[in-house]
PDB file of C-alpha atoms in Angstrom:
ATOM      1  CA  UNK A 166      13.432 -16.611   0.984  1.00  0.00           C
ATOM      2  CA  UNK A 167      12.774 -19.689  -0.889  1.00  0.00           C
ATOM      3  CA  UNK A 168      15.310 -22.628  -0.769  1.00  0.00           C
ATOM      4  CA  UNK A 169      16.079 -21.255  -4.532  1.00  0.00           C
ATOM      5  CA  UNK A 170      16.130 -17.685  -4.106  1.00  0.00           C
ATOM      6  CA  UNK A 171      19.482 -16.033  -3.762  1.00  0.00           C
ATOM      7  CA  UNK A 172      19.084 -12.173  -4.189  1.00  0.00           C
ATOM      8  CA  UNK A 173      17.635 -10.424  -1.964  1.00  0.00           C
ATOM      9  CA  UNK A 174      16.798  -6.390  -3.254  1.00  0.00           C
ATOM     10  CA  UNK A 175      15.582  -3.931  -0.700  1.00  0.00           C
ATOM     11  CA  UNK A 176      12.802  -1.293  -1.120  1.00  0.00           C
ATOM     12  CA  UNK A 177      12.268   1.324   1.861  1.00  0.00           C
ATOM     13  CA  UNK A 178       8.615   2.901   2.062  1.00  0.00           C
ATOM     14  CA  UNK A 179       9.370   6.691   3.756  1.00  0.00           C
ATOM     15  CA  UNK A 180       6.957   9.627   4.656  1.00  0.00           C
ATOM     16  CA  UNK A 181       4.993  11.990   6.907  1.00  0.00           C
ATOM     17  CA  UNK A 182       3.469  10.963   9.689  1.00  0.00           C
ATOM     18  CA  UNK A 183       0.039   8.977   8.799  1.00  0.00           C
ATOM     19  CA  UNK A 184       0.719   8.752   4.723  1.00  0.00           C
ATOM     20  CA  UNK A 185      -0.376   4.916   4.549  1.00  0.00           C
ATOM     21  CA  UNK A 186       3.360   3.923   4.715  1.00  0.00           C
ATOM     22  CA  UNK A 187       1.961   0.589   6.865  1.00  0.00           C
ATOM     23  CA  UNK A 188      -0.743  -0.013   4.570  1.00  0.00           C
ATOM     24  CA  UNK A 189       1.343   0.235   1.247  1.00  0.00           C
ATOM     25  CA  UNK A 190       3.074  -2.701   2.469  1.00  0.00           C
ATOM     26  CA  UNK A 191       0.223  -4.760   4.040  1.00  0.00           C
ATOM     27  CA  UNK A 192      -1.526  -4.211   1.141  1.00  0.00           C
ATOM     28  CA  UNK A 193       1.073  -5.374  -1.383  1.00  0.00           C
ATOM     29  CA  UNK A 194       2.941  -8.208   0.564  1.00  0.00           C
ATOM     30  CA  UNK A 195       2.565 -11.776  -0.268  1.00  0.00           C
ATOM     31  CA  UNK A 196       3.679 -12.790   3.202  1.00  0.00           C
ATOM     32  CA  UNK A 197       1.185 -11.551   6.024  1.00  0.00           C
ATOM     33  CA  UNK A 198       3.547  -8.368   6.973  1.00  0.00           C
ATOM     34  CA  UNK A 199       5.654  -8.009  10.001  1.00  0.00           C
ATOM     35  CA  UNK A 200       4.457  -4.326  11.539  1.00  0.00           C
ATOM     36  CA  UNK A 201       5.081  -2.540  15.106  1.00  0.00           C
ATOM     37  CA  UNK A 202       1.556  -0.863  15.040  1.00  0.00           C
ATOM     38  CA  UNK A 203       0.900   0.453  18.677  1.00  0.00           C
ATOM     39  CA  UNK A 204      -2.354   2.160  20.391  1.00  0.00           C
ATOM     40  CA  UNK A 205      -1.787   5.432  19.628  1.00  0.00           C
ATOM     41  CA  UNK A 206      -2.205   7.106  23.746  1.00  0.00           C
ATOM     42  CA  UNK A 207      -3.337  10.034  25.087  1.00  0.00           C
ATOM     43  CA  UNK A 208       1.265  10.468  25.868  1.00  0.00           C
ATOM     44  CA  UNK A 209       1.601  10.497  22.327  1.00  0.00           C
ATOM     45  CA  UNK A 210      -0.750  13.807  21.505  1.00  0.00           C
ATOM     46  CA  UNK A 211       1.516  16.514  22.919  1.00  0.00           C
ATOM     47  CA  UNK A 212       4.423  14.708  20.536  1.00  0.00           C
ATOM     48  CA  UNK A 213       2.691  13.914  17.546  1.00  0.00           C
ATOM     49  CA  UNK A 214       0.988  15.930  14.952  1.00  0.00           C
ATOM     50  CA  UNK A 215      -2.529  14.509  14.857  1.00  0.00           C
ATOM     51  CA  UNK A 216      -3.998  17.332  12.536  1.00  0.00           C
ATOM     52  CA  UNK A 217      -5.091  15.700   9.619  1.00  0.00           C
ATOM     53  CA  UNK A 218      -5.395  12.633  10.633  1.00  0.00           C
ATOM     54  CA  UNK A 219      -7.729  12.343  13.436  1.00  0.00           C
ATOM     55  CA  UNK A 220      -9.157   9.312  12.675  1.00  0.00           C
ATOM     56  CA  UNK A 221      -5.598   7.372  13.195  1.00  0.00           C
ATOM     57  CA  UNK A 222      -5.773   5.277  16.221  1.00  0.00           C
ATOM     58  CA  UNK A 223      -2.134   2.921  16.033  1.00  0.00           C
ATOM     59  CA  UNK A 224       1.137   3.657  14.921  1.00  0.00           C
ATOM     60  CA  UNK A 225       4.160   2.496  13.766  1.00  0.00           C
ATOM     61  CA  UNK A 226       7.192   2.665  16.736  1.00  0.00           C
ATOM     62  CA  UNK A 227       9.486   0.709  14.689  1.00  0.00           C
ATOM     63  CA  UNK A 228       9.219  -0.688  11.227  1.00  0.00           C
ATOM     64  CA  UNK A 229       6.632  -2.741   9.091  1.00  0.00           C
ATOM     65  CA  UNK A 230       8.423  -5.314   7.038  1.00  0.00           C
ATOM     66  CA  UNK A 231       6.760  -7.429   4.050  1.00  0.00           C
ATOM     67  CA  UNK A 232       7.950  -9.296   0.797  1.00  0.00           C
ATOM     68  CA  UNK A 233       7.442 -10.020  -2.731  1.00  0.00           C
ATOM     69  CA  UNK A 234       9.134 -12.700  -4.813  1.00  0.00           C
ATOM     70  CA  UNK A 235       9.978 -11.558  -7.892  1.00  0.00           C
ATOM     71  CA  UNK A 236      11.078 -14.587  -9.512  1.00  0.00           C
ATOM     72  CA  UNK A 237      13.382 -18.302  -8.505  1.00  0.00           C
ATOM     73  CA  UNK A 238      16.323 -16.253  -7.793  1.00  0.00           C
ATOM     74  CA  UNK A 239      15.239 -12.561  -6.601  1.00  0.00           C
ATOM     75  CA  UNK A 240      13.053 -11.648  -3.744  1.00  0.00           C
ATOM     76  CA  UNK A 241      12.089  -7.964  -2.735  1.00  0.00           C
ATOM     77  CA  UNK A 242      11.497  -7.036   0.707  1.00  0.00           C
ATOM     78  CA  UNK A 243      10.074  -4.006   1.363  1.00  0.00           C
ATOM     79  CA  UNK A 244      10.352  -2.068   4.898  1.00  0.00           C
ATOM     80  CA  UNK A 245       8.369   0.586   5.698  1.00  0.00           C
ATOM     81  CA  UNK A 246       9.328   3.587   8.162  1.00  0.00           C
ATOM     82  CA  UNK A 247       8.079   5.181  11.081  1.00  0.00           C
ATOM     83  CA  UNK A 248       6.779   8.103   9.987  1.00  0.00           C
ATOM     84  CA  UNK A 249       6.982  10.545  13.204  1.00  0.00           C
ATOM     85  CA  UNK A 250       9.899  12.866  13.740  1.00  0.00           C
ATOM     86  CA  UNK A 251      10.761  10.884  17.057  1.00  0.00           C
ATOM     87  CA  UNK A 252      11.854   7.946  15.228  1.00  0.00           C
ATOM     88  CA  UNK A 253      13.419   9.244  12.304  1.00  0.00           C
ATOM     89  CA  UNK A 254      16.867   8.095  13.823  1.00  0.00           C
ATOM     90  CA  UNK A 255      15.879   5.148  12.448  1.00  0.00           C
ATOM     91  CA  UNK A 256      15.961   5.858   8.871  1.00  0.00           C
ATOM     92  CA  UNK A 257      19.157   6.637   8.137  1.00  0.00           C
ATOM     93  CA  UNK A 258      19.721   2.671   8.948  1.00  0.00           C
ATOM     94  CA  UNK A 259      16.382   1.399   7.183  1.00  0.00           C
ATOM     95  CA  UNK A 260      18.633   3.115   3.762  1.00  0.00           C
ATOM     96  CA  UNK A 261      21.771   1.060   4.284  1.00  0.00           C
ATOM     97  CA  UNK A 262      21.455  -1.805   1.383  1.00  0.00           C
ATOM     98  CA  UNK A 263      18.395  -0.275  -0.141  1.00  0.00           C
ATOM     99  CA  UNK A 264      18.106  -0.422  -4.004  1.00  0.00           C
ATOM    100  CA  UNK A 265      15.937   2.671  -3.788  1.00  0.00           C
ATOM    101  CA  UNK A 266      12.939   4.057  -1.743  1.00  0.00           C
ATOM    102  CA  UNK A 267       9.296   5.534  -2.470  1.00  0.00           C
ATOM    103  CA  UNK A 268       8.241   9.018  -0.427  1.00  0.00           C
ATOM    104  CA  UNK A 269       4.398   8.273   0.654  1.00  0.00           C
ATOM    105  CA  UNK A 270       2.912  12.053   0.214  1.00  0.00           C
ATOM    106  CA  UNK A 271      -0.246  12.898   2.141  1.00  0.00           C
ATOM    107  CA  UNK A 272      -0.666  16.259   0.555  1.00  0.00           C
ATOM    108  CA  UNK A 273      -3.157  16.917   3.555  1.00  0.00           C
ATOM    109  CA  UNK A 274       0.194  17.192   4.973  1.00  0.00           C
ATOM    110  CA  UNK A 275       2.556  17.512   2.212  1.00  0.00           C
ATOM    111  CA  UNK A 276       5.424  19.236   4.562  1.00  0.00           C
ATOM    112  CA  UNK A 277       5.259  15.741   6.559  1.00  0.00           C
ATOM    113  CA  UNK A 278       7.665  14.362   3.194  1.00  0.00           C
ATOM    114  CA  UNK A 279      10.360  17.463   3.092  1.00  0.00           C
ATOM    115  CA  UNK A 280      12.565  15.065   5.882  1.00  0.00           C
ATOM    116  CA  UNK A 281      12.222  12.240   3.716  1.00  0.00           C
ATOM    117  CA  UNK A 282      13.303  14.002   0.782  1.00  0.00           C
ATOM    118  CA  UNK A 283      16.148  15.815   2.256  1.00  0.00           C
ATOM    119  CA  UNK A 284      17.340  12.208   3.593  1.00  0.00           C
ATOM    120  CA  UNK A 285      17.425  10.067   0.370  1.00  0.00           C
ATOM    121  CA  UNK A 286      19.027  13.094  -1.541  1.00  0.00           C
ATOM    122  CA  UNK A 287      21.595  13.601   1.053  1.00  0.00           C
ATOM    123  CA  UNK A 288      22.638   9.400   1.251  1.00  0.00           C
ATOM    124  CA  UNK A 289      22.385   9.119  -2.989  1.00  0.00           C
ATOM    125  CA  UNK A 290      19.292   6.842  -2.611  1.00  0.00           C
ATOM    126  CA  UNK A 291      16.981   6.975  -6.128  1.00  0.00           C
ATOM    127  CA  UNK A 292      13.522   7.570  -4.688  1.00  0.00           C
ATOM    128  CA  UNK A 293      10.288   8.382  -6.772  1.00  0.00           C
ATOM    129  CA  UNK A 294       7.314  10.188  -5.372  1.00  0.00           C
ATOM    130  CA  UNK A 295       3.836   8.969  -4.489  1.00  0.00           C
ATOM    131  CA  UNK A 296       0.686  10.808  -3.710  1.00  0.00           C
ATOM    132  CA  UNK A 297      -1.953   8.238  -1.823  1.00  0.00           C
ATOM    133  CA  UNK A 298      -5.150   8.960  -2.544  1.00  0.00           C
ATOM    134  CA  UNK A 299      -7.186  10.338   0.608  1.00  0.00           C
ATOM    135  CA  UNK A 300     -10.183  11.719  -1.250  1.00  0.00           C
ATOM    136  CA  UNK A 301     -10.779  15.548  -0.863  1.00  0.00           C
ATOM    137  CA  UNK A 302      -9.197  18.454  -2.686  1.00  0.00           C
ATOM    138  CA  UNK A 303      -6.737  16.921  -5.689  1.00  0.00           C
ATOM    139  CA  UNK A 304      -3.262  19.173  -6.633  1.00  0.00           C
ATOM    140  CA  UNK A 305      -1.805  19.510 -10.081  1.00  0.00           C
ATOM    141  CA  UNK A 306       1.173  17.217 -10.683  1.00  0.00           C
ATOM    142  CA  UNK A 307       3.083  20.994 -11.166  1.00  0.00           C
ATOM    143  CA  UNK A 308       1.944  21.782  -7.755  1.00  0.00           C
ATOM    144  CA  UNK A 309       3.444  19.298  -5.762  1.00  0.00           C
ATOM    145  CA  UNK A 310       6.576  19.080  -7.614  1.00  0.00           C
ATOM    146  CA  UNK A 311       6.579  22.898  -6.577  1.00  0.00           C
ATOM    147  CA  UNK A 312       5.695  22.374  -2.809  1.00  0.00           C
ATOM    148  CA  UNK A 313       8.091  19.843  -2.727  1.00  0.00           C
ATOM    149  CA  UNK A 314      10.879  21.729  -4.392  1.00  0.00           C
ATOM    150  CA  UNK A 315      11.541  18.261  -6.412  1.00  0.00           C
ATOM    151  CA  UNK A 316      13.757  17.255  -8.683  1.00  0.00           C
ATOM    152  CA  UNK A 317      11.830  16.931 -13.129  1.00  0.00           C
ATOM    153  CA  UNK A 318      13.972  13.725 -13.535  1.00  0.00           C
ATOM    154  CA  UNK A 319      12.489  12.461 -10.037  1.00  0.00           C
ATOM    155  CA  UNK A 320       9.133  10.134 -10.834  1.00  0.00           C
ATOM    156  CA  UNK A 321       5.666  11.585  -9.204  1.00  0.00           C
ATOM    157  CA  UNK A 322       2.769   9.493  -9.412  1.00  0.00           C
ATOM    158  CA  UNK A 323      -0.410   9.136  -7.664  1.00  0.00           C
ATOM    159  CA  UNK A 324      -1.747   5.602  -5.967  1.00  0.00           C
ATOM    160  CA  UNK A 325      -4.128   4.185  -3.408  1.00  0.00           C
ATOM    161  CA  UNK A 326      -1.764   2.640  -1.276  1.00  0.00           C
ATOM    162  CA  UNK A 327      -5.138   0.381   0.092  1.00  0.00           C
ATOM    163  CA  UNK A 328      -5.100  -1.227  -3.068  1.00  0.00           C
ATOM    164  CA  UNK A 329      -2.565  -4.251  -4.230  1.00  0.00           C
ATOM    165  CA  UNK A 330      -2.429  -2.880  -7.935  1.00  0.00           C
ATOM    166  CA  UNK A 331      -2.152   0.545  -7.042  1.00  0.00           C
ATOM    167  CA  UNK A 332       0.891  -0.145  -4.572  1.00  0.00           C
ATOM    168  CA  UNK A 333       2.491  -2.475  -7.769  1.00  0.00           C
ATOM    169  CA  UNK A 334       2.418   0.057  -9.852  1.00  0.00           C
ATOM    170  CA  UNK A 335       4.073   2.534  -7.423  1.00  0.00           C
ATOM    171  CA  UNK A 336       7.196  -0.416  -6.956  1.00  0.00           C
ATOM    172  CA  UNK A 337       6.939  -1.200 -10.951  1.00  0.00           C
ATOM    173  CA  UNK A 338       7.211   3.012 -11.394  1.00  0.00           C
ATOM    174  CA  UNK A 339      10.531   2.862  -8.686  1.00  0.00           C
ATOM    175  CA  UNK A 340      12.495   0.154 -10.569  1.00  0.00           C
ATOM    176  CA  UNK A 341      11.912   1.206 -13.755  1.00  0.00           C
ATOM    177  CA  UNK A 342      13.213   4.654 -12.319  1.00  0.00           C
ATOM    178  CA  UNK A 343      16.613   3.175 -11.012  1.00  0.00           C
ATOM    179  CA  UNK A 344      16.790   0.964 -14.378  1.00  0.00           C
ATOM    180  CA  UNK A 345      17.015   3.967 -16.174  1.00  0.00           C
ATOM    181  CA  UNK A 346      19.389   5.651 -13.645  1.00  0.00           C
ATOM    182  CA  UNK A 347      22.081   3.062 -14.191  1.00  0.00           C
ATOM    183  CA  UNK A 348      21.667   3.130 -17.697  1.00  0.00           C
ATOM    184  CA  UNK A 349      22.573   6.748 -18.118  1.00  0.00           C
ATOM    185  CA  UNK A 350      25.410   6.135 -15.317  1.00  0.00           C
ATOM    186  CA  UNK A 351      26.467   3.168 -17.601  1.00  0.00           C
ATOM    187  CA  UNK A 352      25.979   5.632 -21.142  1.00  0.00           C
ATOM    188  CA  UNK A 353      28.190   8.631 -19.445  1.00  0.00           C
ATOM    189  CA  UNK A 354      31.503   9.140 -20.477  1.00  0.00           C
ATOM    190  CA  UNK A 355      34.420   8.432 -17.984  1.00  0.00           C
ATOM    191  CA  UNK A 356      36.776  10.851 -17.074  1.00  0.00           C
ATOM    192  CA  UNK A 357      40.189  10.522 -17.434  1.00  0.00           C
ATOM    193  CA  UNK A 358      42.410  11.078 -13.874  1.00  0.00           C
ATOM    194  CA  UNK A 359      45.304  13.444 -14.965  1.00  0.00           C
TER     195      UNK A 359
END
């Protein structure tokens, strides 16, 4: 953090196994990202499903960390989580602190998000969805909300998480999201304790 930087806001990056979680935060980090890429090995095949992505050769074991400063006094840092089901133990402490979270949907492998999903609802985190552009067969916005059994007030957007812009717009699309959260929160009526 900068020597005048005093808020620190946290932004999780979740998904399926091989979604681009790693390079949604290489790719949009102003610092040169913290990751825990390994060699994928020939241990790892009977453990992780490689259909889909056959062309993946590291992985993440741990978490990839990177940061954004947003202004003098705020800084975002964004971690981004493991995404096979052998280190998912590790999520449910990536959420403490977090201001919200994006789901990373390869919808090659759109079943890879249902954990991540089922997660955020279950600890109250505000998430929004996005699809990362792999080339190949494109689904209907309908579709995936379907498949995904999600929520209509629950963002869905589409990015390339290889590009800087693209990955922006996907963090611009999340706060904007939890803005608007609080603001109905803050519009509700309170009920009365009788």
């Amino acid at each position: 953090m900068g020597v005048s930087a005093d808020n620190g806001l946290k932004i999780v990056v979740v998904g399926g196994f091989g979604a681009g979680k790693t390079t949604m935060v290489r790719s949009v980090s102003e610092i040169r990202p913290l990751n825990t890429e390994e060699t994928m090995t020939q241990a790892g095949e009977a453990v992780d499903d490689l259909s889909g992505v056959h062309g993946k050769t590291s992985t993440t074991v741990a978490f990839d960390f990177g940061r954004i400063t947003l202004d003098s006094h705020n800084v975002l840092y964004l971690f981004g989580a493991p995404g096979q089901e052998r280190f998912w133990f590790l999520w449910d402490r990536l959420f403490s602190g977090t201001l919200g979270a994006v789901v990373l949907v390869d919808t090659r492998r759109i079943d890879d998000s249902w954990y991540a999903i089922d997660r955020l609802e279950k600890h109250g985190t505000p998430f929004i969805v996005a699809c990362n552009d792999f080339g190949g067969h494109t689904f209907a916005p309908e579709q995936i909300r379907e498949a995904l059994d999600l929520d209509p007030h629950v963002p869905l957007v589409t990015c390339d998480a290889r590009s800087r812009e693209s990955s922006k717009l996907v963090l611009i699309t999340l706060v904007e999201h939890i803005q608007t959260l609080y603001a109905d929160q803050a519009r509700a009526p309170r009920q009365e304790l009788v």
